[in-house]
Short mmCIF file of C-alpha atoms and ligand atoms in Angstrom, two decimals:
data_model
loop_
_atom_site.label_atom_id
_atom_site.label_comp_id
_atom_site.label_asym_id
_atom_site.label_seq_id
_atom_site.Cartn_x
_atom_site.Cartn_y
_atom_site.Cartn_z
CA UNK A 68 57.42 30.07 -52.12
CA UNK A 69 56.66 31.70 -55.48
CA UNK A 70 58.19 35.08 -56.06
CA UNK A 71 55.93 37.96 -55.00
CA UNK A 72 53.75 35.76 -52.82
CA UNK A 73 53.91 36.71 -49.17
CA UNK A 74 53.61 34.09 -46.50
CA UNK A 75 50.26 34.63 -44.73
CA UNK A 76 50.64 31.90 -42.14
CA UNK A 77 50.87 33.36 -38.63
CA UNK A 78 54.46 33.56 -37.45
CA UNK A 79 55.10 31.14 -34.64
CA UNK A 80 56.57 32.95 -31.70
CA UNK A 81 60.11 31.79 -31.08
CA UNK A 82 60.29 30.88 -27.45
CA UNK A 83 63.34 31.77 -25.48
CA UNK A 84 65.04 29.23 -23.26
CA UNK A 85 67.18 29.21 -20.17
CA UNK A 86 70.48 28.94 -21.99
CA UNK A 87 69.70 32.23 -23.78
CA UNK A 88 70.55 34.00 -20.52
CA UNK A 89 73.36 34.59 -18.10
CA UNK A 90 72.09 34.76 -14.55
CA UNK A 91 73.15 37.11 -11.79
CA UNK A 92 71.98 37.94 -8.31
CA UNK A 93 68.75 36.93 -6.62
CA UNK A 94 66.40 39.91 -6.65
CA UNK A 95 63.62 38.44 -4.62
CA UNK A 96 62.16 35.28 -3.26
CA UNK A 97 58.45 34.61 -2.95
CA UNK A 98 56.68 31.64 -1.43
CA UNK A 99 56.73 29.73 -4.70
CA UNK A 100 59.19 31.58 -6.89
CA UNK A 101 62.58 33.22 -7.13
CA UNK A 102 63.34 36.33 -9.18
CA UNK A 103 66.83 36.46 -10.63
CA UNK A 104 68.62 39.17 -12.57
CA UNK A 105 69.51 37.88 -16.03
CA UNK A 106 71.15 39.16 -19.18
CA UNK A 107 70.09 37.93 -22.57
CA UNK A 108 73.26 36.75 -24.27
CA UNK A 109 72.51 38.01 -27.76
CA UNK A 110 70.97 41.40 -26.99
CA UNK A 111 72.69 42.12 -23.63
CA UNK A 112 69.28 43.22 -22.38
CA UNK A 113 68.56 42.80 -18.69
CA UNK A 114 65.50 41.10 -17.31
CA UNK A 115 64.25 40.04 -13.93
CA UNK A 116 63.40 36.41 -14.56
CA UNK A 117 60.84 34.92 -12.22
CA UNK A 118 61.41 31.19 -11.92
CA UNK A 119 58.53 29.11 -10.69
CA UNK A 120 59.05 25.47 -9.99
CA UNK A 121 56.28 23.40 -11.57
CA UNK A 122 56.44 20.58 -9.07
CA UNK A 123 56.07 23.04 -6.25
CA UNK A 124 53.05 24.88 -7.65
CA UNK A 125 51.32 21.60 -8.45
CA UNK A 126 51.95 20.29 -4.96
CA UNK A 127 50.72 23.50 -3.37
CA UNK A 128 47.82 23.79 -5.86
CA UNK A 129 48.98 27.21 -6.94
CA UNK A 130 48.61 26.70 -10.71
CA UNK A 131 45.63 29.08 -10.82
CA UNK A 132 47.68 31.76 -9.05
CA UNK A 133 50.43 31.52 -11.63
CA UNK A 134 47.97 31.68 -14.52
CA UNK A 135 46.30 34.70 -12.93
CA UNK A 136 49.60 36.44 -12.45
CA UNK A 137 50.47 35.95 -16.11
CA UNK A 138 47.02 37.08 -17.22
CA UNK A 139 47.16 40.25 -15.09
CA UNK A 140 50.68 41.15 -16.18
CA UNK A 141 49.71 40.68 -19.83
CA UNK A 142 46.67 42.97 -19.44
CA UNK A 143 48.48 45.76 -17.61
CA UNK A 144 49.84 48.37 -19.92
CA UNK A 145 50.94 51.32 -17.84
CA UNK A 146 54.33 52.77 -16.82
CA UNK A 147 53.76 52.12 -13.13
CA UNK A 148 53.68 48.34 -13.41
CA UNK A 149 56.35 45.71 -13.88
CA UNK A 150 56.18 44.57 -17.49
CA UNK A 151 55.99 40.98 -18.67
CA UNK A 152 58.11 40.61 -21.84
CA UNK A 153 58.09 36.87 -22.40
CA UNK A 154 57.44 33.51 -20.83
CA UNK A 155 58.90 30.10 -21.47
CA UNK A 156 59.15 26.81 -19.69
CA UNK A 157 61.20 23.68 -19.43
CA UNK A 158 60.48 20.39 -17.77
CA UNK A 159 60.96 21.74 -14.27
CA UNK A 160 60.18 25.43 -14.28
CA UNK A 161 58.07 28.25 -15.66
CA UNK A 162 59.95 31.45 -16.49
CA UNK A 163 58.50 34.98 -16.60
CA UNK A 164 60.77 37.62 -18.20
CA UNK A 165 60.01 40.85 -16.32
CA UNK A 166 61.34 44.39 -16.40
CA UNK A 167 64.02 45.07 -13.81
CA UNK A 168 63.20 47.60 -11.12
CA UNK A 169 66.70 48.76 -10.39
CA UNK A 170 66.14 50.82 -7.29
CA UNK A 171 64.62 48.15 -5.10
CA UNK A 172 61.58 48.37 -2.86
CA UNK A 173 59.69 51.43 -1.69
CA UNK A 174 59.84 49.84 1.76
CA UNK A 175 63.62 50.19 1.88
CA UNK A 176 63.38 53.85 1.00
CA UNK A 177 60.82 54.49 3.75
CA UNK A 178 63.06 52.66 6.20
CA UNK A 179 66.15 54.57 5.10
CA UNK A 180 64.33 57.92 5.27
CA UNK A 181 62.57 56.94 8.52
CA UNK A 182 59.59 58.84 7.07
CA UNK A 183 58.82 60.78 3.90
CA UNK A 184 58.21 64.54 3.94
CA UNK A 185 54.97 65.89 2.47
CA UNK A 186 56.33 66.35 -1.07
CA UNK A 187 57.73 62.82 -1.27
CA UNK A 188 54.59 61.33 0.26
CA UNK A 189 52.47 63.24 -2.27
CA UNK A 190 54.68 62.11 -5.14
CA UNK A 191 54.37 58.40 -4.34
CA UNK A 192 50.73 58.60 -3.23
CA UNK A 193 49.98 60.25 -6.60
CA UNK A 194 51.78 57.54 -8.55
CA UNK A 195 49.96 54.86 -6.58
CA UNK A 196 46.60 56.50 -7.28
CA UNK A 197 47.37 56.70 -11.02
CA UNK A 198 48.46 53.06 -11.01
CA UNK A 199 45.38 51.85 -9.14
CA UNK A 200 43.12 53.84 -11.43
CA UNK A 201 44.53 52.00 -14.43
CA UNK A 202 44.50 48.63 -12.74
CA UNK A 203 40.90 48.99 -11.52
CA UNK A 204 39.78 50.33 -14.91
CA UNK A 205 40.71 46.98 -16.40
CA UNK A 206 39.07 45.15 -13.49
CA UNK A 207 42.14 43.84 -11.76
CA UNK A 208 42.37 43.92 -8.00
CA UNK A 209 45.80 43.37 -6.53
CA UNK A 210 44.82 42.14 -3.05
CA UNK A 211 48.32 42.33 -1.63
CA UNK A 212 49.43 45.93 -2.03
CA UNK A 213 52.21 46.85 0.36
CA UNK A 214 55.49 48.78 0.19
CA UNK A 215 57.44 45.56 -0.53
CA UNK A 216 55.40 45.11 -3.70
CA UNK A 217 56.07 48.64 -4.87
CA UNK A 218 59.43 48.55 -6.62
CA UNK A 219 61.27 51.52 -8.10
CA UNK A 220 62.72 51.93 -11.58
CA UNK A 221 65.91 53.74 -12.60
CA UNK A 222 64.20 57.12 -12.15
CA UNK A 223 62.53 56.21 -8.86
CA UNK A 224 59.09 55.84 -10.40
CA UNK A 225 56.95 53.05 -9.00
CA UNK A 226 56.70 49.60 -10.54
CA UNK A 227 53.97 47.59 -8.87
CA UNK A 228 54.73 43.89 -8.80
CA UNK A 229 53.57 40.52 -7.49
CA UNK A 230 50.25 39.68 -9.06
CA UNK A 231 50.29 36.14 -7.66
CA UNK A 232 47.26 36.91 -5.51
CA UNK A 233 45.60 39.38 -7.89
CA UNK A 234 42.25 38.69 -9.51
CA UNK A 235 40.43 39.76 -12.63
CA UNK A 236 36.86 40.51 -11.55
CA UNK A 237 33.53 41.12 -13.22
CA UNK A 238 32.93 44.61 -14.53
CA UNK A 239 31.80 47.12 -11.92
CA UNK A 240 33.23 48.55 -8.74
CA UNK A 241 30.95 46.61 -6.43
CA UNK A 242 32.05 43.28 -7.75
CA UNK A 243 33.72 41.29 -5.04
CA UNK A 244 35.76 38.17 -5.08
CA UNK A 245 35.74 35.50 -2.44
CA UNK A 246 39.04 34.33 -1.15
CA UNK A 247 39.67 30.90 0.24
CA UNK A 248 42.54 30.83 2.67
CA UNK A 249 44.30 33.88 1.32
CA UNK A 250 44.27 37.03 3.43
CA UNK A 251 47.11 39.15 2.05
CA UNK A 252 49.61 40.71 4.42
CA UNK A 253 48.39 41.41 7.95
CA UNK A 254 49.15 45.13 8.19
CA UNK A 255 47.46 46.05 4.90
CA UNK A 256 44.54 43.66 4.90
CA UNK A 257 41.06 45.22 4.76
CA UNK A 258 38.29 44.52 7.29
CA UNK A 259 35.95 43.07 4.61
CA UNK A 260 38.58 40.48 3.78
CA UNK A 261 38.91 39.53 7.43
CA UNK A 262 35.18 39.50 8.12
CA UNK A 263 33.57 38.24 4.94
CA UNK A 264 36.55 36.87 3.03
CA UNK A 265 35.51 39.25 0.27
CA UNK A 266 37.83 41.59 -1.59
CA UNK A 267 36.77 44.33 -4.00
CA UNK A 268 38.50 47.23 -5.74
CA UNK A 269 38.09 49.32 -2.59
CA UNK A 270 40.16 46.74 -0.66
CA UNK A 271 43.15 48.08 -2.59
CA UNK A 272 42.11 51.60 -1.53
CA UNK A 273 42.29 50.53 2.12
CA UNK A 274 45.86 49.29 1.50
CA UNK A 275 46.62 52.59 -0.24
CA UNK A 276 45.54 54.45 2.92
CA UNK A 277 47.82 52.23 5.01
CA UNK A 278 50.77 52.84 2.66
CA UNK A 279 50.25 56.63 2.66
CA UNK A 280 50.16 56.58 6.47
CA UNK A 281 53.36 54.51 6.55
CA UNK A 282 55.15 56.75 4.06
CA UNK A 283 54.44 59.87 6.06
CA UNK A 284 55.24 58.60 9.56
CA UNK A 285 57.38 55.49 9.04
CA UNK A 286 54.90 52.98 10.44
CA UNK A 287 51.80 51.33 9.02
CA UNK A 288 48.67 52.25 10.98
CA UNK A 289 47.90 48.72 12.12
CA UNK A 290 50.81 46.94 13.66
CA UNK A 291 50.56 44.87 16.79
CA UNK A 292 52.70 42.19 18.41
CA UNK A 293 51.25 39.45 16.28
CA UNK A 294 48.87 38.94 13.37
CA UNK A 295 45.87 38.18 15.55
CA UNK A 296 46.20 41.44 17.46
CA UNK A 297 46.82 43.35 14.22
CA UNK A 298 43.57 41.91 12.81
CA UNK A 299 41.70 43.03 15.95
CA UNK A 300 42.92 46.60 15.43
CA UNK A 301 41.87 46.51 11.78
CA UNK A 302 38.39 45.20 12.59
CA UNK A 303 37.92 48.04 15.07
CA UNK A 304 39.59 50.50 12.69
CA UNK A 305 41.73 51.52 15.62
CA UNK A 306 44.79 53.49 14.62
CA UNK A 307 46.51 56.74 15.42
CA UNK A 308 48.51 59.52 13.87
CA UNK A 309 51.67 60.86 15.44
CA UNK A 310 51.55 64.46 16.60
CA UNK A 311 53.49 65.72 13.62
CA UNK A 312 51.52 64.62 10.56
CA UNK A 313 50.49 66.88 7.67
CA UNK A 314 46.79 67.78 7.91
CA UNK A 315 46.08 67.04 4.24
CA UNK A 316 47.72 63.65 4.41
CA UNK A 317 45.79 62.90 7.57
CA UNK A 318 42.58 63.84 5.81
CA UNK A 319 43.15 61.53 2.86
CA UNK A 320 44.16 58.64 5.11
CA UNK A 321 41.00 59.14 7.15
CA UNK A 322 38.94 59.01 3.96
CA UNK A 323 40.63 55.81 2.78
CA UNK A 324 40.88 53.83 6.00
CA UNK A 325 37.14 53.49 6.48
CA UNK A 326 35.35 50.25 7.39
CA UNK A 327 32.67 50.55 4.69
CA UNK A 328 34.44 49.87 1.35
CA UNK A 329 32.01 52.05 -0.58
CA UNK A 330 32.65 55.01 1.71
CA UNK A 331 36.35 55.03 0.74
CA UNK A 332 37.50 57.91 -1.40
CA UNK A 333 37.97 56.64 -4.94
CA UNK A 334 35.26 53.98 -4.76
CA UNK A 335 32.22 54.17 -7.06
CA UNK A 336 29.90 55.57 -4.35
CA UNK A 337 32.35 58.43 -3.96
CA UNK A 338 32.37 59.14 -7.71
CA UNK A 339 35.42 57.00 -8.37
CA UNK A 340 38.95 58.17 -9.01
CA UNK A 341 38.16 61.84 -9.73
CA UNK A 342 37.21 62.20 -6.05
CA UNK A 343 40.58 60.86 -5.02
CA UNK A 344 42.61 62.80 -7.57
CA UNK A 345 40.96 66.08 -6.64
CA UNK A 346 41.73 65.71 -2.95
CA UNK A 347 43.50 68.79 -1.57
CA UNK A 348 46.63 66.73 -0.95
CA UNK A 349 47.09 66.35 -4.71
CA UNK A 350 46.63 70.01 -5.52
CA UNK A 351 49.00 70.88 -8.35
CA UNK A 352 49.67 67.28 -9.44
CA UNK A 353 49.86 67.04 -13.23
CA UNK A 354 47.93 63.80 -13.64
CA UNK A 355 48.33 63.71 -17.42
CA UNK A 356 52.12 63.79 -17.17
CA UNK A 357 52.59 62.07 -13.87
CA UNK A 358 54.98 59.44 -15.22
CA UNK A 359 57.30 62.13 -16.58
CA UNK A 360 57.68 64.15 -13.40
CA UNK A 361 61.09 63.93 -11.74
CA UNK A 362 61.14 62.07 -8.43
CA UNK A 363 62.04 64.03 -5.29
CA UNK A 364 65.80 64.53 -5.04
CA UNK A 365 65.94 62.87 -1.66
CA UNK A 366 65.37 59.47 -3.29
CA UNK A 367 68.88 59.26 -4.75
CA UNK A 368 70.48 60.10 -1.42
CA UNK A 369 68.43 57.49 0.41
CA UNK A 370 70.15 54.86 -1.62
CA UNK A 371 73.46 55.87 -0.11
CA UNK A 372 72.00 55.71 3.39
CA UNK A 373 70.91 52.15 2.82
CA UNK A 374 74.43 51.34 1.67
CA UNK A 375 73.74 51.36 -2.04
CA UNK A 376 72.55 47.81 -1.70
CA UNK A 377 69.29 48.37 -3.48
CA UNK A 378 71.11 48.93 -6.72
CA UNK A 379 71.04 45.78 -8.72
CA UNK A 380 74.00 44.91 -10.85
CA UNK A 381 74.85 42.14 -13.20
CA UNK A 382 77.81 40.85 -11.35
CA UNK A 383 78.76 37.26 -10.67
CA UNK A 384 77.02 36.28 -13.88
CA UNK A 385 76.85 32.60 -14.50
CA UNK A 386 76.01 30.89 -17.74
CA UNK A 387 73.64 28.55 -16.05
CA UNK A 388 72.81 27.66 -12.52
CA UNK A 389 74.16 24.78 -10.70
CA UNK A 390 71.08 22.59 -11.03
CA UNK A 391 70.80 21.77 -7.38
CA UNK A 392 71.12 25.42 -6.52
CA UNK A 393 68.21 26.44 -8.66
CA UNK A 394 65.99 23.68 -7.43
CA UNK A 395 66.79 24.61 -3.90
CA UNK A 396 66.18 28.28 -4.51
CA UNK A 397 62.82 27.74 -6.12
CA UNK A 398 61.63 25.59 -3.33
CA UNK A 399 61.64 21.88 -2.93
CA UNK A 400 62.26 20.11 0.34
CA UNK A 401 62.79 22.71 3.07
CA UNK A 402 62.08 25.78 1.03
CA UNK A 403 58.80 24.44 -0.31
CA UNK A 404 57.32 24.70 3.14
CA UNK A 405 55.82 27.86 4.48
CA UNK A 406 57.33 29.22 7.66
CA UNK A 407 54.25 28.01 9.49
CA UNK A 408 54.72 24.50 8.14
CA UNK A 409 58.27 24.62 9.23
CA UNK A 410 57.44 25.87 12.67
CA UNK A 411 54.97 23.13 13.25
CA UNK A 412 57.24 20.41 11.97
CA UNK A 413 60.56 21.30 13.51
CA UNK A 414 62.05 21.63 16.93
CA UNK A 415 64.45 24.30 18.13
CA UNK A 416 67.42 22.12 17.47
CA UNK A 417 66.39 22.03 13.85
CA UNK A 418 65.60 25.62 12.88
CA UNK A 419 67.96 25.90 9.95
CA UNK A 420 65.07 26.74 7.66
CA UNK A 421 63.18 29.94 8.31
CA UNK A 422 63.66 29.76 12.06
CA UNK A 423 61.33 31.02 14.73
CA UNK A 424 59.54 34.33 14.51
CA UNK A 425 60.80 36.93 16.92
CA UNK A 426 57.16 37.92 17.43
CA UNK A 427 55.93 34.58 18.74
CA UNK A 428 53.47 34.86 21.63
CA UNK A 429 55.11 34.43 25.04
CA UNK A 430 53.47 31.05 25.70
CA UNK A 431 54.79 29.63 22.46
CA UNK A 432 58.23 30.99 23.20
CA UNK A 433 58.16 29.16 26.51
CA UNK A 434 57.27 25.90 24.77
CA UNK A 435 60.18 26.30 22.38
CA UNK A 436 62.47 27.20 25.24
CA UNK A 437 61.57 23.99 27.06
CA UNK A 438 62.60 22.01 23.98
CA UNK A 439 65.71 24.09 23.46
CA UNK A 440 66.99 23.22 26.93
CA UNK A 441 67.81 19.71 25.76
CA UNK A 442 69.85 20.98 22.78
CA UNK A 443 73.63 21.06 22.91
CA UNK A 444 73.57 24.68 21.73
CA UNK A 445 71.46 25.92 24.64
CA UNK A 446 74.44 26.54 26.92
CA UNK A 447 75.72 29.26 24.55
CA UNK A 448 72.48 31.23 24.59
CA UNK A 449 72.48 32.85 28.05
CA UNK A 450 68.92 31.69 28.57
CA UNK A 451 67.68 33.33 25.35
CA UNK A 452 65.56 31.62 22.71
CA UNK A 453 67.30 30.46 19.51
CA UNK A 454 65.59 32.09 16.53
CA UNK A 455 67.72 30.43 13.88
CA UNK A 456 70.88 28.45 13.72
CA UNK A 457 72.90 26.42 11.28
CA UNK A 458 76.32 25.46 10.03
CA UNK A 459 78.13 28.01 7.90
CA UNK A 460 81.61 28.69 6.68
CA UNK A 461 83.18 31.92 7.90
CA UNK A 462 85.74 33.30 5.52
CA UNK A 463 88.44 35.69 6.59
CA UNK A 464 91.31 36.35 4.16
CA UNK A 465 92.39 32.94 2.98
CA UNK A 466 91.09 31.07 5.97
CA UNK A 467 87.70 29.37 5.94
CA UNK A 468 86.30 27.99 9.20
CA UNK A 469 83.25 25.84 9.69
CA UNK A 470 81.10 27.27 12.47
CA UNK A 471 77.69 26.76 14.03
CA UNK A 472 75.95 30.15 13.88
CA UNK A 473 73.29 30.78 16.51
CA UNK A 474 70.93 33.72 16.31
CA UNK A 475 69.11 34.34 19.58
CA UNK A 476 66.81 36.88 21.08
CA UNK A 477 68.68 39.78 22.51
CA UNK A 478 69.62 40.00 19.68
CA UNK A 479 72.87 38.02 19.54
CA UNK A 480 74.62 36.26 16.68
CA UNK A 481 77.31 33.95 18.01
CA UNK A 482 79.46 31.30 16.36
CA UNK A 483 80.70 28.09 17.87
CA UNK A 484 83.32 25.55 16.82
CA UNK A 485 81.09 22.52 16.14
CA UNK A 486 83.83 20.02 17.03
CA UNK A 487 85.28 21.43 20.25
CA UNK A 488 81.94 23.06 21.14
CA UNK A 489 83.73 26.26 22.12
CA UNK A 490 82.28 29.66 21.37
CA UNK A 491 84.64 31.33 18.90
CA UNK A 492 83.08 34.74 18.67
CA UNK A 493 80.05 36.94 18.39
CA UNK A 494 79.07 39.39 15.68
CA UNK A 495 78.44 42.64 17.55
CA UNK A 496 74.85 43.64 16.92
CA UNK A 497 73.82 47.26 16.80
CA UNK A 498 71.45 49.45 14.86
CA UNK A 499 74.16 49.71 12.23
CA UNK A 500 74.38 45.99 11.50
CA UNK A 501 73.21 45.14 8.00
CA UNK A 502 73.22 42.16 5.67
CA UNK A 503 74.01 41.88 2.02
CA UNK A 504 73.04 38.86 -0.03
CA UNK A 505 75.61 38.02 -2.69
CA UNK A 506 74.52 34.66 -4.09
CA UNK A 507 72.37 31.76 -2.94
CA UNK A 508 75.11 30.68 -0.62
CA UNK A 509 77.14 33.80 0.15
CA UNK A 510 76.13 36.78 2.24
CA UNK A 511 77.87 39.49 4.20
CA UNK A 512 77.09 40.82 7.63
CA UNK A 513 78.31 44.39 7.84
CA UNK A 514 79.12 45.94 11.20
CA UNK A 515 80.77 49.34 11.66
CA UNK A 516 84.17 47.74 12.25
CA UNK A 517 84.11 44.58 10.19
CA UNK A 518 82.34 42.72 7.42
CA UNK A 519 81.78 39.02 8.00
CA UNK A 520 81.81 36.82 4.88
CA UNK A 521 79.52 33.86 5.42
CA UNK A 522 78.82 30.87 3.24
CA UNK A 523 75.71 28.77 3.73
CA UNK A 524 76.44 25.60 1.82
CA UNK A 525 72.78 24.62 1.81
CA UNK A 526 72.18 27.64 -0.46
CA UNK A 527 69.85 29.29 2.00
CA UNK A 528 71.75 32.53 2.48
CA UNK A 529 68.56 34.40 1.71
CA UNK A 530 66.85 32.88 4.73
CA UNK A 531 69.65 34.04 6.98
CA UNK A 532 69.45 37.54 5.52
CA UNK A 533 65.71 37.72 5.98
CA UNK A 534 65.82 36.46 9.52
CA UNK A 535 68.59 38.88 10.49
CA UNK A 536 66.65 41.76 8.94
CA UNK A 537 63.45 40.72 10.72
CA UNK A 538 65.27 40.57 14.06
CA UNK A 539 66.97 43.92 13.41
CA UNK A 540 63.64 45.53 12.62
CA UNK A 541 62.14 44.07 15.76
CA UNK A 542 64.85 45.39 18.06
CA UNK A 543 65.86 48.58 16.31
CA UNK A 544 62.48 49.87 15.23
CA UNK A 545 62.86 49.55 11.50
CA UNK A 546 65.76 51.93 11.29
CA UNK A 547 68.02 49.42 9.58
CA UNK A 548 66.91 46.83 7.14
CA UNK A 549 70.28 46.13 5.60
CA UNK A 550 68.89 45.27 2.26
CA UNK A 551 69.40 43.18 -0.81
CA UNK A 552 67.76 39.92 0.12
CA UNK A 553 64.16 40.88 -0.08
N1 ADE B 963 62.28 41.73 -7.17
C1 ADE B 963 61.21 41.05 -7.55
N2 ADE B 963 60.89 41.35 -8.82
C2 ADE B 963 61.78 42.26 -9.24
C3 ADE B 963 61.98 42.99 -10.44
N3 ADE B 963 61.17 42.79 -11.47
N4 ADE B 963 62.99 43.86 -10.52
C4 ADE B 963 63.79 44.04 -9.45
N5 ADE B 963 63.65 43.39 -8.30
C5 ADE B 963 62.66 42.52 -8.20
#
């Protein structure tokens, strides 16, 4: 190029690629993606890389969801949302480079605290309101707001994530969007979505009401034995407050959890966000500087209660994944199925995948039990239903033993020598039991007296962790979630 002449051609963005990163622990697993902590080799910067397997999204016809997620993340420009820094792809996968929310999920903090006091509830309710105001101002509705999708950054400020089911809508608050089969998560789903399959901005306000209720008393307002019964409660708007519940929080919840979307505080008929932000609960909140306010001190101590497991660390970094491992983790074969698919296609002697839900209706449990009776593992179960089982290696010191692990109602977690068919032991289950996911194949079960090192050679350690957490929550009323696999 001649001297003094500047090149006016647009610079082509240099795309990153997988080998630019070292990968660490799994941060989360969605139905069609896995989020993994990664460090960029040249800059040493950390990212949460969401890996989405192309074959899987094509098969499940989820391409539009992925495009929408990218579009929404690109549009959002606010401190309370996970940031999308870059994307790239290779033959098999799409990669989204996201900011890392180091302090895990809001859900874990609620579980560790059992419930938030007024000040903490106000702090997070305020951040959620500010976040929703921004999101709705650019016409995005999230449609799956819940405490699992509210992550926390280094300073315990919220980072809303998971825009896989979000939608950009037409301008205007009344604009609705039809959903096909999607209904969000049972406990937070709005009545209009259940009745008319329509979601609007105010559907997120309903979820906000549910989250505020959950923060302040530990439980979401609508929670029944199964999804169907939960939906019935939602349709009737039937929920309660415990005796001890701050009056101002109660008032805002009652103004958000309202059947008519336009009657919800914050919706256009109620004069939009100013009506929400001026609610008595938020008296004294500095809305202009909300992102710079320090989080309640209790948040740092909660981390210790939940065993410090929410803290993400680049440890066990690998230059690249074992290929099979990655494919497995992002969902082909077994993991490409939903739990429902798996339930309908497997029998109790083959529940290595997600396993059975501990909340199955009694009649279904009986059906499974009838099938279980013909399995060679049934005799170890003391008449209880197997929720999940599978072969794993149990490591203790230098010794590694292959064992059949059987998780049953009760709850019990026993292990059997698969050759001699003798029970070799049982992991004592109590409120204090917790799990810790280390890699795709390694996880720990912590009990007060011992930590069990388990290796799932099919790389489905995360499924074990999730199932154990689900069962713990069921039996011990949410007090222990033993984190790090969610
Ligand atoms: N889990 C899912 N996405 C995450 C993120 N961006 N940071 C931390 N944990 C996550």
